[in-house]
């Protein structure tokens, strides 16, 4: 398989070698379990059936999941085993199947989901660094898109994620996700059945980025789109190279971005409390459920 699924377009033949994502053609999974710390409309009361894929098309220097995104921890599994994992999560009562960091497996997932025909909504939970061309192959197979919009300035995305063209791809990708899902649909218990939730993580000393992102969203996507403002940044990796990231966000930074969101015109918003930061909210990557 010559892989051009993500914006890197590294063209690796993942059947015999590894590309930028460091992953083979087969799925590599680090954890499959119910998760209760997603947005309320995703986790609900029963939890979201998360499947954490190893590898990544980004190189975020602050990644809380670095053990699987950069250190390649995980177990290689077959398509059939992945479908049985879906069955097991649904049997446990999960509200949905939540595909976490699936970008580099998007094309293979399209084939699996065509065969699987899930009985619960399928969530595509990604860093936002996507090709529209690849997303189109998932149309009709994904019920809920849960993308990040991390940066708007190329210097920041290059510095922190090694992707100078991050916004050039993330912006049209988010528009495509919203086109596919349409206006949000929730059930009588407030659980999302269809829609897009755009996430943004506030980074310390980067609030101007956050404000610009909120302004861009307000000018470019429908006002009924769900916006999730995340305050959970936790400095799990300390580096002299990025001293500004060696702390959590301050109350002043939090309030500045929150004010921008409150003035944006969006009315379906989730906002994390500052207490949401901390190691206890990071999943344990121990091959649970794999």
CSV table of N, CA and C in Angstrom, one decimal, residues 140-250:
chain,number,residue,atom,x,y,z
A,140,UNK,N,-20.5,9.0,4.7
A,140,UNK,CA,-21.5,8.0,5.0
A,140,UNK,C,-21.1,7.0,6.0
A,141,UNK,N,-19.9,6.9,6.4
A,141,UNK,CA,-19.4,5.9,7.3
A,141,UNK,C,-19.1,6.5,8.7
A,142,UNK,N,-18.9,7.8,8.7
A,142,UNK,CA,-18.6,8.5,10.0
A,142,UNK,C,-19.9,9.3,10.4
A,143,UNK,N,-20.3,9.1,11.6
A,143,UNK,CA,-21.5,9.9,12.1
A,143,UNK,C,-21.1,11.2,12.8
A,144,UNK,N,-20.0,11.1,13.5
A,144,UNK,CA,-19.5,12.3,14.3
A,144,UNK,C,-18.0,12.5,14.0
A,145,UNK,N,-17.7,13.7,13.6
A,145,UNK,CA,-16.3,14.1,13.5
A,145,UNK,C,-15.9,14.9,14.8
A,146,UNK,N,-14.8,14.6,15.3
A,146,UNK,CA,-14.3,15.3,16.5
A,146,UNK,C,-12.9,15.7,16.3
A,147,UNK,N,-12.7,16.8,15.5
A,147,UNK,CA,-11.3,17.3,15.1
A,147,UNK,C,-10.8,18.3,16.1
A,148,UNK,N,-9.5,18.4,16.2
A,148,UNK,CA,-8.9,19.5,16.8
A,148,UNK,C,-8.7,20.6,15.8
A,149,UNK,N,-8.6,21.9,16.2
A,149,UNK,CA,-8.1,22.9,15.4
A,149,UNK,C,-7.0,23.6,16.3
A,150,UNK,N,-5.8,23.2,16.1
A,150,UNK,CA,-4.7,23.5,17.0
A,150,UNK,C,-4.1,24.9,16.8
A,151,UNK,N,-3.8,25.2,15.6
A,151,UNK,CA,-3.1,26.5,15.3
A,151,UNK,C,-3.7,27.1,14.0
A,152,UNK,N,-3.4,28.4,13.9
A,152,UNK,CA,-3.7,29.1,12.7
A,152,UNK,C,-2.4,29.7,12.0
A,153,UNK,N,-1.4,29.9,12.8
A,153,UNK,CA,-0.1,30.4,12.3
A,153,UNK,C,0.8,29.3,11.9
A,154,UNK,N,1.4,29.4,10.7
A,154,UNK,CA,2.3,28.3,10.3
A,154,UNK,C,3.6,28.2,11.2
A,155,UNK,N,4.1,29.3,11.7
A,155,UNK,CA,5.3,29.2,12.6
A,155,UNK,C,5.0,28.4,13.8
A,156,UNK,N,3.8,28.6,14.4
A,156,UNK,CA,3.5,27.8,15.6
A,156,UNK,C,3.3,26.3,15.3
A,157,UNK,N,2.6,26.0,14.2
A,157,UNK,CA,2.3,24.6,13.9
A,157,UNK,C,3.6,23.9,13.5
A,158,UNK,N,4.6,24.7,12.9
A,158,UNK,CA,5.9,24.1,12.6
A,158,UNK,C,6.7,23.9,13.8
A,159,UNK,N,6.7,24.8,14.7
A,159,UNK,CA,7.4,24.7,16.0
A,159,UNK,C,6.9,23.6,16.9
A,160,UNK,N,5.6,23.5,17.0
A,160,UNK,CA,5.1,22.6,18.0
A,160,UNK,C,4.6,21.2,17.5
A,161,UNK,N,4.3,21.2,16.1
A,161,UNK,CA,3.8,19.9,15.6
A,161,UNK,C,4.6,19.5,14.3
A,162,UNK,N,5.6,20.2,13.9
A,162,UNK,CA,6.3,19.8,12.7
A,162,UNK,C,5.5,19.8,11.5
A,163,UNK,N,4.5,20.7,11.4
A,163,UNK,CA,3.6,20.8,10.2
A,163,UNK,C,3.3,22.2,9.9
A,164,UNK,N,4.2,22.8,9.1
A,164,UNK,CA,4.0,24.2,8.8
A,164,UNK,C,2.7,24.5,8.1
A,165,UNK,N,2.2,23.5,7.3
A,165,UNK,CA,1.0,23.7,6.5
A,165,UNK,C,-0.3,23.1,7.3
A,166,UNK,N,-0.2,23.0,8.6
A,166,UNK,CA,-1.3,22.5,9.4
A,166,UNK,C,-2.6,23.1,9.1
A,167,UNK,N,-2.7,24.5,9.2
A,167,UNK,CA,-4.0,25.2,9.0
A,167,UNK,C,-4.4,25.1,7.6
A,168,UNK,N,-3.5,25.0,6.6
A,168,UNK,CA,-3.9,24.9,5.2
A,168,UNK,C,-4.7,23.7,5.0
A,169,UNK,N,-4.5,22.6,5.7
A,169,UNK,CA,-5.2,21.4,5.6
A,169,UNK,C,-6.4,21.3,6.6
A,170,UNK,N,-6.1,21.7,7.8
A,170,UNK,CA,-7.2,21.6,8.9
A,170,UNK,C,-8.4,22.4,8.6
A,171,UNK,N,-8.2,23.6,8.0
A,171,UNK,CA,-9.4,24.5,7.7
A,171,UNK,C,-10.3,23.9,6.7
A,172,UNK,N,-9.9,23.5,5.6
A,172,UNK,CA,-10.8,22.8,4.6
A,172,UNK,C,-11.3,21.5,5.1
A,173,UNK,N,-10.5,20.8,5.9
A,173,UNK,CA,-10.9,19.5,6.4
A,173,UNK,C,-12.1,19.6,7.4
A,174,UNK,N,-12.1,20.6,8.2
A,174,UNK,CA,-13.2,20.9,9.1
A,174,UNK,C,-14.5,21.3,8.4
A,175,UNK,N,-14.3,22.1,7.4
A,175,UNK,CA,-15.5,22.4,6.5
A,175,UNK,C,-16.1,21.1,5.9
A,176,UNK,N,-15.2,20.2,5.4
A,176,UNK,CA,-15.6,19.0,4.8
A,176,UNK,C,-16.4,18.1,5.8
A,177,UNK,N,-15.8,18.0,7.0
A,177,UNK,CA,-16.5,17.2,8.1
A,177,UNK,C,-17.9,17.7,8.3
A,178,UNK,N,-18.0,19.0,8.4
A,178,UNK,CA,-19.3,19.6,8.7
A,178,UNK,C,-20.3,19.4,7.5
A,179,UNK,N,-19.7,19.5,6.3
A,179,UNK,CA,-20.6,19.2,5.1
A,179,UNK,C,-21.1,17.8,5.2
A,180,UNK,N,-20.3,16.9,5.6
A,180,UNK,CA,-20.7,15.5,5.6
A,180,UNK,C,-21.7,15.2,6.7
A,181,UNK,N,-21.6,15.8,7.9
A,181,UNK,CA,-22.5,15.4,9.0
A,181,UNK,C,-23.7,16.3,9.1
A,182,UNK,N,-23.6,17.6,8.5
A,182,UNK,CA,-24.7,18.5,8.6
A,182,UNK,C,-24.9,19.0,10.0
A,183,UNK,N,-26.1,19.6,10.3
A,183,UNK,CA,-26.3,20.1,11.6
A,183,UNK,C,-26.4,19.0,12.7
A,184,UNK,N,-26.0,19.4,13.9
A,184,UNK,CA,-25.9,18.3,15.0
A,184,UNK,C,-27.3,17.7,15.3
A,185,UNK,N,-27.3,16.4,15.5
A,185,UNK,CA,-28.5,15.7,15.9
A,185,UNK,C,-28.1,15.0,17.2
A,186,UNK,N,-28.9,15.2,18.3
A,186,UNK,CA,-28.8,14.6,19.6
A,186,UNK,C,-30.0,13.8,19.9
A,187,UNK,N,-29.9,12.7,20.7
A,187,UNK,CA,-31.1,12.0,21.1
A,187,UNK,C,-31.7,12.6,22.3
A,188,UNK,N,-32.8,12.0,22.9
A,188,UNK,CA,-33.5,12.6,24.0
A,188,UNK,C,-32.7,12.7,25.3
A,189,UNK,N,-31.6,12.0,25.3
A,189,UNK,CA,-30.7,12.1,26.5
A,189,UNK,C,-29.5,13.0,26.3
A,190,UNK,N,-29.5,13.7,25.2
A,190,UNK,CA,-28.3,14.6,24.9
A,190,UNK,C,-27.1,13.9,24.4
A,191,UNK,N,-27.2,12.7,23.9
A,191,UNK,CA,-26.1,12.0,23.3
A,191,UNK,C,-26.1,12.3,21.8
A,192,UNK,N,-25.0,12.7,21.3
A,192,UNK,CA,-24.9,13.0,19.8
A,192,UNK,C,-25.0,11.8,19.0
A,193,UNK,N,-25.8,11.9,18.0
A,193,UNK,CA,-26.0,10.9,17.0
A,193,UNK,C,-25.3,11.2,15.6
A,194,UNK,N,-25.2,12.5,15.4
A,194,UNK,CA,-24.6,13.0,14.1
A,194,UNK,C,-24.2,14.4,14.3
A,195,UNK,N,-23.0,14.8,13.8
A,195,UNK,CA,-22.6,16.2,13.9
A,195,UNK,C,-21.1,16.2,13.9
A,196,UNK,N,-20.6,17.5,14.1
A,196,UNK,CA,-19.2,17.7,14.3
A,196,UNK,C,-18.9,18.6,15.5
A,197,UNK,N,-17.9,18.2,16.3
A,197,UNK,CA,-17.5,19.0,17.5
A,197,UNK,C,-16.1,19.4,17.2
A,198,UNK,N,-15.8,20.7,17.1
A,198,UNK,CA,-14.5,21.2,16.9
A,198,UNK,C,-13.8,21.5,18.2
A,199,UNK,N,-12.7,20.9,18.5
A,199,UNK,CA,-12.0,21.1,19.7
A,199,UNK,C,-10.8,22.1,19.5
A,200,UNK,N,-10.5,22.9,20.6
A,200,UNK,CA,-9.3,23.7,20.6
A,200,UNK,C,-8.7,23.6,22.0
A,201,UNK,N,-7.5,23.2,22.1
A,201,UNK,CA,-6.7,23.2,23.3
A,201,UNK,C,-6.0,24.5,23.5
A,202,UNK,N,-6.2,25.1,24.7
A,202,UNK,CA,-5.5,26.4,25.0
A,202,UNK,C,-4.1,26.0,25.4
A,203,UNK,N,-3.1,26.6,24.8
A,203,UNK,CA,-1.7,26.4,25.2
A,203,UNK,C,-1.2,27.6,25.9
A,204,UNK,N,-0.3,27.4,26.9
A,204,UNK,CA,0.3,28.6,27.6
A,204,UNK,C,1.0,29.5,26.7
A,205,UNK,N,0.9,30.8,26.9
A,205,UNK,CA,1.6,31.8,26.1
A,205,UNK,C,1.2,31.7,24.6
A,206,UNK,N,0.0,31.2,24.3
A,206,UNK,CA,-0.5,31.1,22.9
A,206,UNK,C,-1.9,31.6,22.8
A,207,UNK,N,-2.4,32.4,23.7
A,207,UNK,CA,-3.8,32.8,23.7
A,207,UNK,C,-4.1,33.6,22.4
A,208,UNK,N,-3.2,34.3,21.8
A,208,UNK,CA,-3.5,35.0,20.6
A,208,UNK,C,-3.9,34.1,19.5
A,209,UNK,N,-3.2,32.9,19.4
A,209,UNK,CA,-3.6,31.8,18.5
A,209,UNK,C,-5.0,31.4,18.7
A,210,UNK,N,-5.4,31.2,20.0
A,210,UNK,CA,-6.7,30.7,20.4
A,210,UNK,C,-7.8,31.7,19.9
A,211,UNK,N,-7.5,33.0,20.2
A,211,UNK,CA,-8.5,34.0,19.8
A,211,UNK,C,-8.7,34.0,18.3
A,212,UNK,N,-7.6,34.0,17.5
A,212,UNK,CA,-7.7,34.0,16.1
A,212,UNK,C,-8.4,32.8,15.6
A,213,UNK,N,-8.2,31.6,16.2
A,213,UNK,CA,-8.9,30.4,15.8
A,213,UNK,C,-10.4,30.6,16.0
A,214,UNK,N,-10.8,31.1,17.1
A,214,UNK,CA,-12.2,31.3,17.4
A,214,UNK,C,-12.8,32.3,16.4
A,215,UNK,N,-12.1,33.3,16.1
A,215,UNK,CA,-12.6,34.3,15.1
A,215,UNK,C,-12.7,33.6,13.7
A,216,UNK,N,-11.8,32.8,13.4
A,216,UNK,CA,-11.9,32.1,12.1
A,216,UNK,C,-13.1,31.2,12.0
A,217,UNK,N,-13.3,30.5,13.1
A,217,UNK,CA,-14.4,29.5,13.2
A,217,UNK,C,-15.7,30.3,13.1
A,218,UNK,N,-15.8,31.4,13.8
A,218,UNK,CA,-17.1,32.2,13.7
A,218,UNK,C,-17.4,32.8,12.4
A,219,UNK,N,-16.4,33.0,11.5
A,219,UNK,CA,-16.5,33.5,10.2
A,219,UNK,C,-16.7,32.5,9.1
A,220,UNK,N,-16.4,31.2,9.5
A,220,UNK,CA,-16.4,30.2,8.4
A,220,UNK,C,-17.2,28.9,8.6
A,221,UNK,N,-17.8,28.7,9.8
A,221,UNK,CA,-18.6,27.5,9.9
A,221,UNK,C,-19.9,27.9,10.6
A,222,UNK,N,-20.9,27.0,10.4
A,222,UNK,CA,-22.2,27.3,11.0
A,222,UNK,C,-22.2,27.5,12.5
A,223,UNK,N,-23.1,28.4,12.9
A,223,UNK,CA,-23.1,28.8,14.4
A,223,UNK,C,-23.7,27.7,15.2
A,224,UNK,N,-24.4,26.7,14.6
A,224,UNK,CA,-24.9,25.6,15.4
A,224,UNK,C,-23.9,24.5,15.6
A,225,UNK,N,-22.7,24.6,15.1
A,225,UNK,CA,-21.6,23.6,15.3
A,225,UNK,C,-21.2,23.6,16.7
A,226,UNK,N,-20.9,22.5,17.3
A,226,UNK,CA,-20.5,22.4,18.7
A,226,UNK,C,-19.0,22.7,18.7
A,227,UNK,N,-18.6,23.6,19.7
A,227,UNK,CA,-17.3,24.0,19.9
A,227,UNK,C,-16.9,23.6,21.3
A,228,UNK,N,-15.7,23.0,21.4
A,228,UNK,CA,-15.2,22.5,22.7
A,228,UNK,C,-13.9,23.2,23.0
A,229,UNK,N,-13.9,24.0,24.0
A,229,UNK,CA,-12.7,24.7,24.5
A,229,UNK,C,-12.1,23.9,25.6
A,230,UNK,N,-10.8,23.5,25.4
A,230,UNK,CA,-10.2,22.6,26.3
A,230,UNK,C,-9.1,23.3,27.1
A,231,UNK,N,-9.2,23.1,28.4
A,231,UNK,CA,-8.2,23.7,29.4
A,231,UNK,C,-7.3,22.7,30.0
A,232,UNK,N,-7.3,21.5,29.5
A,232,UNK,CA,-6.6,20.4,30.1
A,232,UNK,C,-5.1,20.3,29.9
A,233,UNK,N,-4.5,21.3,29.2
A,233,UNK,CA,-3.1,21.2,28.9
A,233,UNK,C,-2.3,20.8,30.2
A,234,UNK,N,-1.5,19.8,30.1
A,234,UNK,CA,-0.7,19.3,31.2
A,234,UNK,C,0.7,19.1,30.6
A,235,UNK,N,1.7,19.7,31.2
A,235,UNK,CA,3.1,19.6,30.7
A,235,UNK,C,3.7,18.2,31.1
A,236,UNK,N,3.4,17.2,30.3
A,236,UNK,CA,3.9,15.9,30.6
A,236,UNK,C,5.4,15.7,30.1
A,237,UNK,N,5.8,16.6,29.1
A,237,UNK,CA,7.1,16.6,28.7
A,237,UNK,C,7.7,17.9,28.9
A,238,UNK,N,8.8,18.0,29.7
A,238,UNK,CA,9.4,19.3,30.0
A,238,UNK,C,10.7,19.4,29.1
A,239,UNK,N,10.8,20.6,28.5
A,239,UNK,CA,11.9,20.8,27.6
A,239,UNK,C,12.5,22.2,27.7
A,240,UNK,N,13.8,22.3,27.7
A,240,UNK,CA,14.4,23.6,27.6
A,240,UNK,C,14.2,24.3,26.3
A,241,UNK,N,13.9,23.6,25.3
A,241,UNK,CA,13.6,24.1,23.9
A,241,UNK,C,12.3,24.8,23.9
A,242,UNK,N,11.3,24.4,24.7
A,242,UNK,CA,10.0,25.0,24.7
A,242,UNK,C,9.6,25.4,26.2
A,243,UNK,N,10.3,26.3,26.8
A,243,UNK,CA,10.1,26.7,28.2
A,243,UNK,C,8.7,27.2,28.4
A,244,UNK,N,8.1,27.8,27.4
A,244,UNK,CA,6.8,28.4,27.6
A,244,UNK,C,5.7,27.3,27.8
A,245,UNK,N,6.0,26.1,27.4
A,245,UNK,CA,5.1,24.9,27.6
A,245,UNK,C,5.3,24.1,28.8
A,246,UNK,N,6.2,24.6,29.7
A,246,UNK,CA,6.5,23.8,30.9
A,246,UNK,C,5.7,24.1,32.1
A,247,UNK,N,4.5,24.7,31.8
A,247,UNK,CA,3.5,25.0,32.9
A,247,UNK,C,2.1,24.9,32.3
A,248,UNK,N,1.1,24.8,33.2
A,248,UNK,CA,-0.2,24.8,32.7
A,248,UNK,C,-0.7,26.3,32.4
A,249,UNK,N,-1.9,26.4,31.9
A,249,UNK,CA,-2.4,27.8,31.6
A,249,UNK,C,-2.8,28.5,32.8
A,250,UNK,N,-2.7,29.8,32.8
A,250,UNK,CA,-3.1,30.6,33.9
A,250,UNK,C,-4.6,31.0,33.8
